[in-house]
Short mmCIF file of N, CA and C and ligand atoms in Angstrom, two decimals:
data_model
loop_
_atom_site.label_atom_id
_atom_site.label_comp_id
_atom_site.label_asym_id
_atom_site.label_seq_id
_atom_site.Cartn_x
_atom_site.Cartn_y
_atom_site.Cartn_z
N MET F 1 115.20 95.87 57.09
CA MET F 1 115.31 95.45 58.49
C MET F 1 115.09 96.63 59.41
N ARG F 2 114.27 96.45 60.40
CA ARG F 2 114.01 97.52 61.38
C ARG F 2 115.10 97.57 62.45
N GLU F 3 115.66 96.39 62.73
CA GLU F 3 116.70 96.32 63.76
C GLU F 3 117.83 95.40 63.31
N VAL F 4 119.04 95.70 63.76
CA VAL F 4 120.18 94.82 63.46
C VAL F 4 121.02 94.66 64.73
N THR F 5 121.74 93.55 64.78
CA THR F 5 122.69 93.33 65.87
C THR F 5 124.09 93.32 65.28
N VAL F 6 124.98 94.09 65.89
CA VAL F 6 126.38 94.10 65.46
C VAL F 6 127.22 93.87 66.71
N GLY F 7 127.97 92.77 66.72
CA GLY F 7 128.72 92.42 67.93
C GLY F 7 127.76 92.25 69.09
N ASP F 8 128.04 92.97 70.17
CA ASP F 8 127.20 92.85 71.37
C ASP F 8 126.15 93.95 71.48
N LYS F 9 125.92 94.68 70.38
CA LYS F 9 125.01 95.84 70.48
C LYS F 9 123.83 95.71 69.51
N ASN F 10 122.70 96.28 69.93
CA ASN F 10 121.51 96.31 69.08
C ASN F 10 121.28 97.72 68.55
N PHE F 11 120.92 97.77 67.29
CA PHE F 11 120.71 99.05 66.62
C PHE F 11 119.33 99.07 65.97
N GLU F 12 118.75 100.28 65.90
CA GLU F 12 117.44 100.40 65.24
C GLU F 12 117.55 101.33 64.03
N LEU F 13 116.65 101.10 63.07
CA LEU F 13 116.68 101.88 61.83
C LEU F 13 116.58 103.37 62.13
N PHE F 14 117.44 104.14 61.48
CA PHE F 14 117.46 105.58 61.73
C PHE F 14 117.26 106.37 60.42
N ILE F 15 118.01 106.03 59.37
CA ILE F 15 117.78 106.65 58.05
C ILE F 15 117.69 105.51 57.03
N ASP F 16 116.52 105.36 56.41
CA ASP F 16 116.36 104.21 55.52
C ASP F 16 117.06 104.42 54.17
N ALA F 17 117.19 103.35 53.42
CA ALA F 17 117.99 103.36 52.19
C ALA F 17 117.44 104.34 51.15
N ASP F 18 116.10 104.45 51.04
CA ASP F 18 115.52 105.36 50.05
C ASP F 18 115.82 106.82 50.42
N THR F 19 115.73 107.13 51.70
CA THR F 19 116.01 108.50 52.15
C THR F 19 117.48 108.85 51.90
N LEU F 20 118.36 107.89 52.17
CA LEU F 20 119.79 108.09 51.89
C LEU F 20 120.01 108.35 50.40
N ALA F 21 119.41 107.48 49.59
CA ALA F 21 119.63 107.59 48.14
C ALA F 21 119.17 108.94 47.61
N GLU F 22 118.04 109.42 48.10
CA GLU F 22 117.50 110.70 47.63
C GLU F 22 118.41 111.86 48.05
N ARG F 23 118.88 111.83 49.27
CA ARG F 23 119.76 112.91 49.75
C ARG F 23 121.11 112.88 49.02
N VAL F 24 121.63 111.68 48.80
CA VAL F 24 122.91 111.54 48.10
C VAL F 24 122.76 112.04 46.66
N ARG F 25 121.59 111.78 46.07
CA ARG F 25 121.34 112.25 44.71
C ARG F 25 121.39 113.79 44.66
N VAL F 26 120.74 114.44 45.63
CA VAL F 26 120.72 115.91 45.67
C VAL F 26 122.14 116.47 45.85
N LEU F 27 122.90 115.89 46.79
CA LEU F 27 124.28 116.33 46.99
C LEU F 27 125.11 116.13 45.73
N GLY F 28 124.93 114.96 45.12
CA GLY F 28 125.68 114.63 43.91
C GLY F 28 125.38 115.61 42.78
N GLN F 29 124.13 115.98 42.65
CA GLN F 29 123.75 116.91 41.58
C GLN F 29 124.30 118.31 41.84
N GLN F 30 124.33 118.70 43.13
CA GLN F 30 124.92 120.02 43.45
C GLN F 30 126.40 120.03 43.07
N ILE F 31 127.10 118.97 43.46
CA ILE F 31 128.53 118.89 43.15
C ILE F 31 128.72 118.82 41.63
N ASN F 32 127.85 118.10 40.98
CA ASN F 32 127.91 117.98 39.52
C ASN F 32 127.86 119.34 38.84
N SER F 33 126.97 120.21 39.31
CA SER F 33 126.90 121.51 38.64
C SER F 33 128.00 122.45 39.14
N ASP F 34 128.38 122.36 40.42
CA ASP F 34 129.42 123.27 40.94
C ASP F 34 130.81 122.96 40.37
N PHE F 35 131.05 121.70 40.03
CA PHE F 35 132.40 121.29 39.59
C PHE F 35 132.43 120.84 38.13
N ALA F 36 131.43 121.25 37.36
CA ALA F 36 131.29 120.75 35.99
C ALA F 36 132.56 120.90 35.16
N ASP F 37 133.24 122.03 35.29
CA ASP F 37 134.42 122.29 34.45
C ASP F 37 135.72 122.26 35.26
N LYS F 38 135.71 121.61 36.42
CA LYS F 38 136.89 121.70 37.31
C LYS F 38 137.69 120.41 37.42
N LYS F 39 137.27 119.35 36.79
CA LYS F 39 137.97 118.06 36.88
C LYS F 39 138.40 117.75 38.31
N PRO F 40 137.45 117.67 39.24
CA PRO F 40 137.82 117.54 40.65
C PRO F 40 138.47 116.20 40.97
N LEU F 41 139.17 116.21 42.10
CA LEU F 41 139.73 115.00 42.68
C LEU F 41 138.91 114.69 43.94
N PHE F 42 138.19 113.57 43.91
CA PHE F 42 137.47 113.13 45.10
C PHE F 42 138.45 112.37 45.99
N LEU F 43 138.65 112.86 47.22
CA LEU F 43 139.53 112.19 48.18
C LEU F 43 138.66 111.53 49.24
N VAL F 44 138.61 110.22 49.21
CA VAL F 44 137.69 109.48 50.08
C VAL F 44 138.42 109.01 51.33
N LEU F 45 137.90 109.35 52.49
CA LEU F 45 138.53 108.94 53.75
C LEU F 45 138.03 107.54 54.12
N LEU F 46 138.97 106.60 54.12
CA LEU F 46 138.64 105.21 54.42
C LEU F 46 138.60 104.99 55.93
N LYS F 47 137.90 103.93 56.34
CA LYS F 47 137.12 103.09 55.45
C LYS F 47 135.69 103.60 55.31
N GLY F 48 135.22 104.34 56.32
CA GLY F 48 133.79 104.61 56.46
C GLY F 48 133.10 105.26 55.27
N ALA F 49 133.83 106.09 54.49
CA ALA F 49 133.15 106.88 53.46
C ALA F 49 133.04 106.15 52.12
N TYR F 50 133.52 104.90 52.04
CA TYR F 50 133.60 104.29 50.71
C TYR F 50 132.23 104.02 50.09
N VAL F 51 131.24 103.66 50.89
CA VAL F 51 129.90 103.37 50.33
C VAL F 51 129.25 104.68 49.86
N PHE F 52 129.29 105.67 50.71
CA PHE F 52 128.75 106.99 50.37
C PHE F 52 129.42 107.54 49.11
N ALA F 53 130.75 107.46 49.07
CA ALA F 53 131.50 108.00 47.93
C ALA F 53 131.12 107.28 46.64
N SER F 54 130.96 105.99 46.75
CA SER F 54 130.62 105.19 45.57
C SER F 54 129.29 105.64 44.98
N ASP F 55 128.30 105.86 45.83
CA ASP F 55 126.99 106.32 45.34
C ASP F 55 127.05 107.77 44.86
N LEU F 56 127.79 108.60 45.61
CA LEU F 56 127.86 110.03 45.29
C LEU F 56 128.45 110.29 43.91
N ILE F 57 129.57 109.64 43.62
CA ILE F 57 130.27 109.99 42.36
C ILE F 57 129.53 109.47 41.13
N LYS F 58 128.57 108.58 41.32
CA LYS F 58 127.78 108.14 40.16
C LYS F 58 126.92 109.28 39.62
N HIS F 59 126.71 110.32 40.44
CA HIS F 59 125.93 111.47 39.99
C HIS F 59 126.81 112.52 39.34
N PHE F 60 128.11 112.29 39.31
CA PHE F 60 129.01 113.27 38.69
C PHE F 60 129.21 112.88 37.22
N GLU F 61 128.84 113.79 36.32
CA GLU F 61 128.76 113.44 34.90
C GLU F 61 129.92 113.98 34.07
N HIS F 62 130.93 114.52 34.75
CA HIS F 62 132.06 115.12 34.03
C HIS F 62 133.35 114.40 34.44
N GLU F 63 134.46 114.85 33.86
CA GLU F 63 135.72 114.20 34.18
C GLU F 63 136.12 114.45 35.63
N CYS F 64 136.58 113.41 36.30
CA CYS F 64 137.06 113.55 37.67
C CYS F 64 137.99 112.38 37.95
N THR F 65 138.74 112.47 39.07
CA THR F 65 139.52 111.33 39.54
C THR F 65 139.16 111.07 40.99
N ILE F 66 139.52 109.90 41.45
CA ILE F 66 139.16 109.51 42.81
C ILE F 66 140.36 108.86 43.48
N SER F 67 140.58 109.20 44.74
CA SER F 67 141.66 108.58 45.49
C SER F 67 141.20 108.35 46.92
N PHE F 68 141.96 107.52 47.64
CA PHE F 68 141.52 107.06 48.96
C PHE F 68 142.60 107.31 50.00
N PHE F 69 142.17 107.68 51.19
CA PHE F 69 143.09 107.92 52.29
C PHE F 69 142.62 107.21 53.53
N ARG F 70 143.57 106.74 54.29
CA ARG F 70 143.27 106.11 55.57
C ARG F 70 143.89 106.96 56.66
N LEU F 71 143.08 107.39 57.59
CA LEU F 71 143.58 108.30 58.63
C LEU F 71 143.36 107.71 60.01
N SER F 72 143.50 106.43 60.13
CA SER F 72 143.16 105.79 61.41
C SER F 72 144.10 106.22 62.53
N SER F 73 145.29 106.65 62.20
CA SER F 73 146.21 107.07 63.27
C SER F 73 146.48 108.57 63.21
N TYR F 74 145.43 109.29 62.84
CA TYR F 74 145.62 110.73 62.69
C TYR F 74 145.85 111.42 64.00
N ARG F 75 145.33 110.92 65.09
CA ARG F 75 145.33 111.68 66.34
C ARG F 75 146.74 111.87 66.87
N GLY F 76 147.06 113.10 67.21
CA GLY F 76 148.37 113.38 67.75
C GLY F 76 149.46 113.43 66.70
N MET F 77 149.11 113.21 65.46
CA MET F 77 150.13 113.23 64.41
C MET F 77 150.51 114.66 64.06
N GLU F 78 151.78 114.87 63.82
CA GLU F 78 152.22 116.17 63.33
C GLU F 78 151.85 116.27 61.87
N SER F 79 151.80 117.49 61.37
CA SER F 79 151.40 117.65 59.98
C SER F 79 152.39 116.97 59.04
N SER F 80 153.65 116.83 59.46
CA SER F 80 154.60 116.12 58.58
C SER F 80 154.17 114.66 58.41
N GLY F 81 153.62 114.07 59.45
CA GLY F 81 153.09 112.72 59.35
C GLY F 81 151.96 112.63 58.35
N GLU F 82 151.10 113.63 58.37
CA GLU F 82 149.99 113.65 57.41
C GLU F 82 150.51 113.77 55.98
N LEU F 83 151.56 114.59 55.82
CA LEU F 83 152.11 114.78 54.47
C LEU F 83 152.70 113.48 53.94
N MET F 84 153.36 112.74 54.83
CA MET F 84 153.89 111.45 54.42
C MET F 84 152.77 110.55 53.92
N LEU F 85 151.64 110.63 54.59
CA LEU F 85 150.50 109.83 54.18
C LEU F 85 150.03 110.23 52.78
N LEU F 86 149.93 111.54 52.55
CA LEU F 86 149.51 112.02 51.23
C LEU F 86 150.45 111.49 50.16
N ASP F 87 151.75 111.58 50.42
CA ASP F 87 152.72 111.11 49.43
C ASP F 87 152.62 109.60 49.23
N ALA F 88 152.40 108.90 50.33
CA ALA F 88 152.38 107.44 50.26
C ALA F 88 151.33 106.93 49.29
N PHE F 89 150.26 107.67 49.13
CA PHE F 89 149.22 107.21 48.22
C PHE F 89 149.46 107.67 46.78
N GLY F 90 150.53 108.42 46.59
CA GLY F 90 150.94 108.79 45.24
C GLY F 90 149.95 109.66 44.49
N THR F 91 149.16 110.42 45.22
CA THR F 91 148.16 111.25 44.56
C THR F 91 148.70 112.66 44.36
N GLU F 92 148.61 113.16 43.15
CA GLU F 92 149.04 114.52 42.87
C GLU F 92 147.92 115.47 43.29
N ILE F 93 148.20 116.27 44.32
CA ILE F 93 147.16 117.14 44.88
C ILE F 93 147.29 118.57 44.38
N GLN F 94 148.55 118.93 44.08
CA GLN F 94 148.84 120.32 43.74
C GLN F 94 147.98 120.79 42.56
N ASP F 95 147.39 121.98 42.75
CA ASP F 95 146.57 122.63 41.73
C ASP F 95 145.28 121.88 41.39
N ARG F 96 144.94 120.88 42.17
CA ARG F 96 143.68 120.16 41.92
C ARG F 96 142.55 120.76 42.76
N HIS F 97 141.35 120.67 42.22
CA HIS F 97 140.15 121.02 43.00
C HIS F 97 139.73 119.77 43.76
N VAL F 98 139.99 119.79 45.07
CA VAL F 98 139.82 118.58 45.88
C VAL F 98 138.48 118.60 46.61
N ILE F 99 137.78 117.49 46.52
CA ILE F 99 136.54 117.30 47.29
C ILE F 99 136.80 116.17 48.28
N VAL F 100 136.91 116.52 49.56
CA VAL F 100 137.14 115.52 50.60
C VAL F 100 135.80 114.86 50.94
N VAL F 101 135.76 113.52 50.83
CA VAL F 101 134.51 112.80 51.09
C VAL F 101 134.63 112.10 52.44
N GLU F 102 133.80 112.50 53.39
CA GLU F 102 133.85 111.98 54.76
C GLU F 102 132.51 111.31 55.08
N ASP F 103 132.54 110.29 55.92
CA ASP F 103 131.28 109.64 56.31
C ASP F 103 130.54 110.45 57.36
N ILE F 104 131.28 110.84 58.41
CA ILE F 104 130.61 111.53 59.52
C ILE F 104 131.60 112.47 60.21
N VAL F 105 131.15 113.68 60.49
CA VAL F 105 131.94 114.61 61.28
C VAL F 105 131.36 114.58 62.69
N ASP F 106 132.19 114.12 63.63
CA ASP F 106 131.74 113.94 65.01
C ASP F 106 132.32 115.08 65.84
N THR F 107 133.50 114.89 66.44
CA THR F 107 134.15 116.01 67.14
C THR F 107 134.79 116.99 66.15
N GLY F 108 135.06 116.50 64.94
CA GLY F 108 135.75 117.32 63.95
C GLY F 108 137.26 117.17 64.00
N ASN F 109 137.77 116.35 64.93
CA ASN F 109 139.22 116.20 65.08
C ASN F 109 139.89 115.66 63.82
N THR F 110 139.23 114.72 63.17
CA THR F 110 139.82 114.12 61.97
C THR F 110 140.08 115.19 60.91
N LEU F 111 139.05 115.98 60.62
CA LEU F 111 139.21 116.99 59.57
C LEU F 111 140.11 118.14 60.04
N SER F 112 140.07 118.45 61.34
CA SER F 112 140.97 119.50 61.86
C SER F 112 142.42 119.13 61.65
N ALA F 113 142.73 117.83 61.72
CA ALA F 113 144.11 117.38 61.50
C ALA F 113 144.41 117.26 60.02
N PHE F 114 143.44 116.80 59.25
CA PHE F 114 143.69 116.47 57.85
C PHE F 114 143.71 117.70 56.93
N LEU F 115 142.78 118.63 57.14
CA LEU F 115 142.64 119.73 56.19
C LEU F 115 143.87 120.63 56.10
N PRO F 116 144.51 121.00 57.23
CA PRO F 116 145.73 121.82 57.09
C PRO F 116 146.84 121.10 56.34
N ALA F 117 146.97 119.79 56.57
CA ALA F 117 147.99 119.01 55.85
C ALA F 117 147.69 119.00 54.36
N LEU F 118 146.44 118.85 54.05
CA LEU F 118 146.02 118.83 52.64
C LEU F 118 146.28 120.20 51.99
N THR F 119 145.89 121.25 52.68
CA THR F 119 146.06 122.60 52.15
C THR F 119 147.53 122.92 51.91
N SER F 120 148.41 122.37 52.76
CA SER F 120 149.83 122.70 52.67
C SER F 120 150.50 122.13 51.41
N VAL F 121 149.85 121.19 50.73
CA VAL F 121 150.46 120.67 49.50
C VAL F 121 149.92 121.35 48.25
N GLY F 122 149.20 122.47 48.44
CA GLY F 122 148.91 123.36 47.32
C GLY F 122 147.77 122.98 46.38
N PRO F 123 146.64 122.50 46.90
CA PRO F 123 145.51 122.26 46.00
C PRO F 123 144.92 123.59 45.50
N ALA F 124 144.24 123.55 44.36
CA ALA F 124 143.60 124.77 43.86
C ALA F 124 142.45 125.18 44.77
N SER F 125 141.73 124.20 45.30
CA SER F 125 140.65 124.46 46.26
C SER F 125 140.37 123.18 47.03
N VAL F 126 139.77 123.35 48.20
CA VAL F 126 139.38 122.19 49.01
C VAL F 126 137.95 122.39 49.49
N GLN F 127 137.10 121.43 49.23
CA GLN F 127 135.73 121.45 49.75
C GLN F 127 135.48 120.13 50.46
N VAL F 128 134.54 120.16 51.38
CA VAL F 128 134.25 118.96 52.17
C VAL F 128 132.80 118.55 51.94
N VAL F 129 132.62 117.26 51.66
CA VAL F 129 131.27 116.70 51.64
C VAL F 129 131.22 115.60 52.70
N SER F 130 130.22 115.68 53.57
CA SER F 130 130.06 114.65 54.61
C SER F 130 128.62 114.18 54.61
N LEU F 131 128.45 112.88 54.73
CA LEU F 131 127.08 112.35 54.77
C LEU F 131 126.38 112.79 56.04
N LEU F 132 127.09 112.70 57.17
CA LEU F 132 126.48 112.98 58.47
C LEU F 132 127.32 113.97 59.26
N SER F 133 126.66 114.66 60.19
CA SER F 133 127.38 115.51 61.14
C SER F 133 126.62 115.51 62.46
N LYS F 134 127.40 115.56 63.56
CA LYS F 134 126.78 115.63 64.89
C LYS F 134 127.13 116.99 65.48
N PRO F 135 126.37 118.03 65.15
CA PRO F 135 126.75 119.39 65.55
C PRO F 135 126.86 119.57 67.06
N GLU F 136 126.13 118.74 67.83
CA GLU F 136 126.16 118.92 69.29
C GLU F 136 127.50 118.53 69.91
N VAL F 137 128.31 117.71 69.22
CA VAL F 137 129.61 117.33 69.79
C VAL F 137 130.80 117.91 69.03
N LEU F 138 130.48 118.70 68.01
CA LEU F 138 131.56 119.30 67.21
C LEU F 138 132.38 120.27 68.07
N GLN F 139 133.71 120.08 68.04
CA GLN F 139 134.60 121.00 68.75
C GLN F 139 135.26 121.90 67.72
N GLY F 140 135.28 123.17 68.01
CA GLY F 140 135.91 124.09 67.06
C GLY F 140 135.04 124.27 65.83
N LYS F 141 135.69 124.73 64.77
CA LYS F 141 134.93 125.08 63.56
C LYS F 141 135.39 124.21 62.39
N ILE F 142 134.46 123.48 61.80
CA ILE F 142 134.74 122.76 60.56
C ILE F 142 133.66 123.20 59.58
N HIS F 143 134.08 123.70 58.44
CA HIS F 143 133.08 124.08 57.45
C HIS F 143 132.80 122.90 56.53
N ILE F 144 131.56 122.44 56.54
CA ILE F 144 131.17 121.34 55.65
C ILE F 144 130.40 121.98 54.48
N ASP F 145 130.94 121.85 53.29
CA ASP F 145 130.35 122.53 52.13
C ASP F 145 129.08 121.83 51.66
N TYR F 146 129.10 120.50 51.74
CA TYR F 146 127.92 119.71 51.32
C TYR F 146 127.64 118.69 52.42
N LEU F 147 126.49 118.83 53.05
CA LEU F 147 126.17 117.95 54.19
C LEU F 147 124.88 117.19 53.93
N GLY F 148 124.93 115.87 54.20
CA GLY F 148 123.73 115.05 54.03
C GLY F 148 122.71 115.29 55.13
N PHE F 149 123.07 114.95 56.35
CA PHE F 149 122.13 115.03 57.47
C PHE F 149 122.85 115.47 58.74
N GLU F 150 122.20 116.32 59.52
CA GLU F 150 122.62 116.56 60.90
C GLU F 150 121.90 115.56 61.78
N ILE F 151 122.66 114.91 62.68
CA ILE F 151 122.04 113.89 63.53
C ILE F 151 122.41 114.14 64.99
N PRO F 152 121.64 113.60 65.93
CA PRO F 152 122.00 113.73 67.35
C PRO F 152 123.22 112.89 67.68
N PRO F 153 123.86 113.13 68.82
CA PRO F 153 125.13 112.46 69.11
C PRO F 153 124.99 111.03 69.61
N ALA F 154 124.28 110.20 68.87
CA ALA F 154 124.21 108.76 69.21
C ALA F 154 125.04 108.00 68.18
N PHE F 155 125.57 106.86 68.57
CA PHE F 155 126.44 106.08 67.69
C PHE F 155 125.63 105.41 66.58
N VAL F 156 126.12 105.51 65.34
CA VAL F 156 125.41 104.93 64.20
C VAL F 156 126.31 103.97 63.42
N VAL F 157 125.67 102.99 62.78
CA VAL F 157 126.38 102.05 61.90
C VAL F 157 125.61 101.89 60.59
N GLY F 158 126.27 101.25 59.63
CA GLY F 158 125.63 100.96 58.34
C GLY F 158 126.07 101.93 57.26
N TYR F 159 125.82 101.55 56.01
CA TYR F 159 126.16 102.39 54.85
C TYR F 159 127.64 102.81 54.93
N GLY F 160 128.49 101.86 55.27
CA GLY F 160 129.93 102.11 55.34
C GLY F 160 130.46 102.31 56.76
N LEU F 161 129.58 102.71 57.67
CA LEU F 161 130.01 102.98 59.05
C LEU F 161 130.01 101.69 59.87
N ASP F 162 131.02 101.55 60.73
CA ASP F 162 131.21 100.28 61.43
C ASP F 162 131.07 100.38 62.94
N TYR F 163 130.89 99.22 63.53
CA TYR F 163 131.12 99.06 64.98
C TYR F 163 132.13 97.93 65.08
N ASN F 164 133.33 98.25 65.55
CA ASN F 164 134.43 97.27 65.58
C ASN F 164 134.59 96.56 64.24
N GLU F 165 134.56 97.32 63.18
CA GLU F 165 134.78 96.85 61.80
C GLU F 165 133.59 96.10 61.20
N ALA F 166 132.54 95.85 61.95
CA ALA F 166 131.37 95.17 61.38
C ALA F 166 130.23 96.16 61.19
N GLY F 167 129.27 95.77 60.35
CA GLY F 167 128.08 96.59 60.15
C GLY F 167 128.15 97.52 58.95
N ARG F 168 129.29 97.54 58.25
CA ARG F 168 129.44 98.47 57.12
C ARG F 168 128.51 98.13 55.96
N ASN F 169 128.11 96.86 55.88
CA ASN F 169 127.37 96.35 54.73
C ASN F 169 125.90 96.74 54.70
N PHE F 170 125.33 97.18 55.80
CA PHE F 170 123.89 97.47 55.79
C PHE F 170 123.58 98.65 54.88
N PRO F 171 122.51 98.57 54.09
CA PRO F 171 122.20 99.64 53.13
C PRO F 171 121.56 100.88 53.75
N ALA F 172 121.26 100.80 55.04
CA ALA F 172 120.65 101.94 55.74
C ALA F 172 121.53 102.32 56.93
N ILE F 173 121.16 103.43 57.60
CA ILE F 173 121.89 103.84 58.81
C ILE F 173 121.07 103.43 60.03
N TYR F 174 121.74 102.80 60.98
CA TYR F 174 121.11 102.33 62.21
C TYR F 174 121.74 103.03 63.41
N GLN F 175 120.88 103.31 64.40
CA GLN F 175 121.33 104.02 65.60
C GLN F 175 121.31 103.08 66.80
N LEU F 176 122.31 103.24 67.67
CA LEU F 176 122.39 102.40 68.87
C LEU F 176 121.10 102.52 69.68
N LYS F 177 120.57 101.35 70.04
CA LYS F 177 119.33 101.33 70.83
C LYS F 177 119.62 101.70 72.27
N LYS F 178 118.75 102.51 72.85
CA LYS F 178 118.98 102.91 74.25
C LYS F 178 118.57 101.81 75.19
P1 LIG T 1 135.78 113.00 64.49
O1 LIG T 1 137.25 113.06 64.28
O2 LIG T 1 135.00 114.05 63.72
O3 LIG T 1 135.40 112.99 65.95
O4 LIG T 1 135.29 111.58 64.03
C1 LIG T 1 135.25 111.22 62.73
C2 LIG T 1 135.38 109.73 62.56
O5 LIG T 1 134.97 109.02 63.74
C3 LIG T 1 134.48 109.27 61.45
O6 LIG T 1 135.14 109.33 60.22
C4 LIG T 1 134.13 107.87 61.91
O7 LIG T 1 135.12 106.97 61.44
C5 LIG T 1 134.16 107.93 63.41
N1 LIG T 1 132.80 108.12 63.98
C6 LIG T 1 132.34 109.21 64.59
N2 LIG T 1 131.05 109.04 64.99
C7 LIG T 1 130.71 107.81 64.59
C8 LIG T 1 129.48 107.03 64.68
O8 LIG T 1 128.44 107.44 65.21
N3 LIG T 1 129.53 105.78 64.14
C9 LIG T 1 130.64 105.26 63.56
N4 LIG T 1 130.53 104.03 63.07
N5 LIG T 1 131.80 105.96 63.44
C10 LIG T 1 131.82 107.22 63.96
#
């Protein structure tokens, strides 16, 4: 599909499914060789990153575990709130090599809040993989270890990303039409 409608908005094709698959394959293979003997824990930030994470980890050929986090109310939360969230999911983080899987880094506020909370529970290492990043709107410094694509600051949907909870199902990424 060249164009899709989600709710009251029209979107046009921005990154097609084949291009996504090829880039995800390259990222997956890099992680596969970098973490071959580390038994990493993939921490997937819900909901947006679930499609990307699902494709990404299929390229990992060694032992690993996967867990999911929801950070919808991260803003303004104290780090103790974040820690409660980590515990609530029952995931043992201490001494694990953690790979945080994010759909898109926009302002960077989500990861700025999440990463210190994660680090405080004693992982062996923390790396970030994000499918997309909008460097023009990034505030502060977020280091993305594995990045799919840098994109301009327009709103995108598809491949797990939503507009008011819809549009996650599209196999490609679509950008809001001007
Ligand atoms: P940040 O905290 O970096 O500003 O934003 C990160 C989160 O905002 C992402 O995980 C995603 O849920 C949401 N987000 C940011 N930009 C977009 C976008 O263009 N499209 C969609 N669907 N979500 C976005």
